[in-house]
């Protein structure tokens, strides 16, 4: 009977403390990996499109439904960019992603710089 009580106590401790920590860590890792992939993919997409085209705008609006806030600025003048830009323009992309883990809301933030080298017509 003592072994059974010990096993129940250990199971209770594991379920109460360690399991939630592992689940919370897993949730954070999944969101961070997705955030990193999204930032890299969007930077490449902006580079290929030559700026903020209509395709980029629709993609950003679909990401906005999932908790992303994305804005584009000229890195020299700090003016917002809302269209395709000239070759040689350096675009700064600001990302903010909000998600809810087990206890509270978390935010991830980063920036990317994209240099437009050519324009695809």
PDB file of C-alpha atoms in Angstrom:
ATOM      1  CA  UNK A   1       0.000   0.000   0.000  1.00  0.00           C
ATOM      2  CA  UNK A   2       2.911   2.342   0.705  1.00  0.00           C
ATOM      3  CA  UNK A   3       4.264   1.818  -2.810  1.00  0.00           C
ATOM      4  CA  UNK A   4       0.873   2.679  -4.274  1.00  0.00           C
ATOM      5  CA  UNK A   5       0.673   5.914  -2.233  1.00  0.00           C
ATOM      6  CA  UNK A   6       4.214   6.827  -3.266  1.00  0.00           C
ATOM      7  CA  UNK A   7       3.392   6.221  -6.906  1.00  0.00           C
ATOM      8  CA  UNK A   8       0.262   8.364  -6.639  1.00  0.00           C
ATOM      9  CA  UNK A   9       2.217  11.140  -4.918  1.00  0.00           C
ATOM     10  CA  UNK A  10       4.922  11.099  -7.599  1.00  0.00           C
ATOM     11  CA  UNK A  11       2.296  11.092 -10.352  1.00  0.00           C
ATOM     12  CA  UNK A  12       0.525  14.028  -8.704  1.00  0.00           C
ATOM     13  CA  UNK A  13       3.791  15.990  -8.461  1.00  0.00           C
ATOM     14  CA  UNK A  14       4.636  15.253 -12.099  1.00  0.00           C
ATOM     15  CA  UNK A  15       1.180  16.223 -13.391  1.00  0.00           C
ATOM     16  CA  UNK A  16       1.050  19.335 -11.179  1.00  0.00           C
ATOM     17  CA  UNK A  17       4.487  20.828 -11.868  1.00  0.00           C
ATOM     18  CA  UNK A  18       6.500  19.213 -14.629  1.00  0.00           C
ATOM     19  CA  UNK A  19       3.830  18.486 -17.229  1.00  0.00           C
ATOM     20  CA  UNK A  20       2.534  22.102 -17.401  1.00  0.00           C
ATOM     21  CA  UNK A  21       6.106  23.395 -17.684  1.00  0.00           C
ATOM     22  CA  UNK A  22       6.849  21.018 -20.567  1.00  0.00           C
ATOM     23  CA  UNK A  23       3.605  21.900 -22.339  1.00  0.00           C
ATOM     24  CA  UNK A  24       4.240  25.637 -21.910  1.00  0.00           C
ATOM     25  CA  UNK A  25       7.786  25.246 -23.240  1.00  0.00           C
ATOM     26  CA  UNK A  26       6.472  23.289 -26.237  1.00  0.00           C
ATOM     27  CA  UNK A  27       3.825  25.902 -27.023  1.00  0.00           C
ATOM     28  CA  UNK A  28       6.442  28.661 -26.917  1.00  0.00           C
ATOM     29  CA  UNK A  29       8.841  26.712 -29.126  1.00  0.00           C
ATOM     30  CA  UNK A  30       6.163  26.096 -31.748  1.00  0.00           C
ATOM     31  CA  UNK A  31       5.164  29.775 -31.862  1.00  0.00           C
ATOM     32  CA  UNK A  32       8.777  30.977 -31.959  1.00  0.00           C
ATOM     33  CA  UNK A  33       9.629  28.611 -34.822  1.00  0.00           C
ATOM     34  CA  UNK A  34       6.579  29.730 -36.789  1.00  0.00           C
ATOM     35  CA  UNK A  35       7.401  33.390 -36.135  1.00  0.00           C
ATOM     36  CA  UNK A  36      10.977  32.930 -37.351  1.00  0.00           C
ATOM     37  CA  UNK A  37       9.834  31.156 -40.504  1.00  0.00           C
ATOM     38  CA  UNK A  38       7.249  33.843 -41.243  1.00  0.00           C
ATOM     39  CA  UNK A  39       9.779  36.671 -40.875  1.00  0.00           C
ATOM     40  CA  UNK A  40      12.261  35.000 -43.209  1.00  0.00           C
ATOM     41  CA  UNK A  41       9.613  34.094 -45.797  1.00  0.00           C
ATOM     42  CA  UNK A  42       8.103  37.579 -45.832  1.00  0.00           C
ATOM     43  CA  UNK A  43      11.525  39.218 -46.212  1.00  0.00           C
ATOM     44  CA  UNK A  44      12.258  36.997 -49.218  1.00  0.00           C
ATOM     45  CA  UNK A  45       8.807  37.691 -50.642  1.00  0.00           C
ATOM     46  CA  UNK A  46       9.327  41.475 -50.352  1.00  0.00           C
ATOM     47  CA  UNK A  47      12.742  41.126 -51.991  1.00  0.00           C
ATOM     48  CA  UNK A  48      11.257  39.194 -54.936  1.00  0.00           C
ATOM     49  CA  UNK A  49       8.294  41.563 -55.356  1.00  0.00           C
ATOM     50  CA  UNK A  50      10.503  44.670 -55.212  1.00  0.00           C
ATOM     51  CA  UNK A  51       8.613  46.313 -52.369  1.00  0.00           C
ATOM     52  CA  UNK A  52       5.116  46.242 -50.923  1.00  0.00           C
ATOM     53  CA  UNK A  53       2.984  45.058 -53.822  1.00  0.00           C
ATOM     54  CA  UNK A  54      -0.688  44.070 -53.716  1.00  0.00           C
ATOM     55  CA  UNK A  55       0.359  40.443 -53.173  1.00  0.00           C
ATOM     56  CA  UNK A  56       2.395  41.461 -50.124  1.00  0.00           C
ATOM     57  CA  UNK A  57      -0.490  43.538 -48.759  1.00  0.00           C
ATOM     58  CA  UNK A  58      -2.932  40.644 -49.031  1.00  0.00           C
ATOM     59  CA  UNK A  59      -0.408  38.277 -47.408  1.00  0.00           C
ATOM     60  CA  UNK A  60       0.179  40.727 -44.530  1.00  0.00           C
ATOM     61  CA  UNK A  61      -3.565  41.154 -43.998  1.00  0.00           C
ATOM     62  CA  UNK A  62      -3.974  37.362 -43.796  1.00  0.00           C
ATOM     63  CA  UNK A  63      -1.164  37.271 -41.222  1.00  0.00           C
ATOM     64  CA  UNK A  64      -2.914  40.034 -39.282  1.00  0.00           C
ATOM     65  CA  UNK A  65      -5.808  37.657 -38.664  1.00  0.00           C
ATOM     66  CA  UNK A  66      -3.359  35.322 -36.910  1.00  0.00           C
ATOM     67  CA  UNK A  67      -1.898  37.907 -34.508  1.00  0.00           C
ATOM     68  CA  UNK A  68       0.851  39.537 -36.585  1.00  0.00           C
ATOM     69  CA  UNK A  69       1.387  43.290 -36.861  1.00  0.00           C
ATOM     70  CA  UNK A  70       3.735  44.070 -39.748  1.00  0.00           C
ATOM     71  CA  UNK A  71       4.858  47.460 -41.032  1.00  0.00           C
ATOM     72  CA  UNK A  72       7.309  48.543 -43.729  1.00  0.00           C
ATOM     73  CA  UNK A  73       9.586  51.590 -43.575  1.00  0.00           C
ATOM     74  CA  UNK A  74      12.364  53.107 -45.638  1.00  0.00           C
ATOM     75  CA  UNK A  75      15.460  52.551 -43.495  1.00  0.00           C
ATOM     76  CA  UNK A  76      16.980  55.942 -44.390  1.00  0.00           C
ATOM     77  CA  UNK A  77      13.995  58.278 -44.116  1.00  0.00           C
ATOM     78  CA  UNK A  78      11.833  56.179 -41.736  1.00  0.00           C
ATOM     79  CA  UNK A  79       8.825  56.911 -43.960  1.00  0.00           C
ATOM     80  CA  UNK A  80       6.195  54.165 -44.323  1.00  0.00           C
ATOM     81  CA  UNK A  81       6.289  52.206 -47.583  1.00  0.00           C
ATOM     82  CA  UNK A  82       3.012  51.138 -49.177  1.00  0.00           C
ATOM     83  CA  UNK A  83       4.027  50.382 -52.761  1.00  0.00           C
ATOM     84  CA  UNK A  84       6.732  48.972 -54.986  1.00  0.00           C
ATOM     85  CA  UNK A  85       9.980  50.945 -54.538  1.00  0.00           C
ATOM     86  CA  UNK A  86      12.976  51.924 -56.629  1.00  0.00           C
ATOM     87  CA  UNK A  87      15.926  49.592 -57.069  1.00  0.00           C
ATOM     88  CA  UNK A  88      18.470  50.109 -54.276  1.00  0.00           C
ATOM     89  CA  UNK A  89      15.935  51.017 -51.594  1.00  0.00           C
ATOM     90  CA  UNK A  90      16.537  49.459 -48.196  1.00  0.00           C
ATOM     91  CA  UNK A  91      13.234  48.401 -46.603  1.00  0.00           C
ATOM     92  CA  UNK A  92      12.982  47.876 -42.862  1.00  0.00           C
ATOM     93  CA  UNK A  93      10.247  45.438 -41.818  1.00  0.00           C
ATOM     94  CA  UNK A  94       8.913  45.545 -38.246  1.00  0.00           C
ATOM     95  CA  UNK A  95       7.182  42.431 -36.933  1.00  0.00           C
ATOM     96  CA  UNK A  96       5.144  41.940 -33.775  1.00  0.00           C
ATOM     97  CA  UNK A  97       3.408  38.661 -32.990  1.00  0.00           C
ATOM     98  CA  UNK A  98       1.045  38.106 -30.066  1.00  0.00           C
ATOM     99  CA  UNK A  99      -0.027  34.703 -28.851  1.00  0.00           C
ATOM    100  CA  UNK A 100      -1.476  33.245 -25.696  1.00  0.00           C
ATOM    101  CA  UNK A 101       0.353  30.523 -23.829  1.00  0.00           C
ATOM    102  CA  UNK A 102      -1.041  28.643 -20.844  1.00  0.00           C
ATOM    103  CA  UNK A 103      -0.971  31.605 -18.470  1.00  0.00           C
ATOM    104  CA  UNK A 104      -0.697  34.929 -20.262  1.00  0.00           C
ATOM    105  CA  UNK A 105      -0.291  36.775 -23.532  1.00  0.00           C
ATOM    106  CA  UNK A 106       3.202  36.740 -25.010  1.00  0.00           C
ATOM    107  CA  UNK A 107       4.718  39.039 -27.634  1.00  0.00           C
ATOM    108  CA  UNK A 108       7.540  38.404 -30.066  1.00  0.00           C
ATOM    109  CA  UNK A 109       9.152  41.342 -31.883  1.00  0.00           C
ATOM    110  CA  UNK A 110      11.899  41.656 -34.465  1.00  0.00           C
ATOM    111  CA  UNK A 111      13.003  43.616 -37.531  1.00  0.00           C
ATOM    112  CA  UNK A 112      14.437  42.662 -40.927  1.00  0.00           C
ATOM    113  CA  UNK A 113      16.151  44.746 -43.571  1.00  0.00           C
ATOM    114  CA  UNK A 114      15.611  43.998 -47.248  1.00  0.00           C
ATOM    115  CA  UNK A 115      17.633  45.604 -50.037  1.00  0.00           C
ATOM    116  CA  UNK A 116      15.706  45.716 -53.318  1.00  0.00           C
ATOM    117  CA  UNK A 117      18.196  44.781 -56.051  1.00  0.00           C
ATOM    118  CA  UNK A 118      15.844  44.249 -58.972  1.00  0.00           C
ATOM    119  CA  UNK A 119      12.215  44.552 -59.891  1.00  0.00           C
ATOM    120  CA  UNK A 120      10.248  41.754 -61.505  1.00  0.00           C
ATOM    121  CA  UNK A 121       7.742  43.054 -64.041  1.00  0.00           C
TER     122      UNK A 121
END
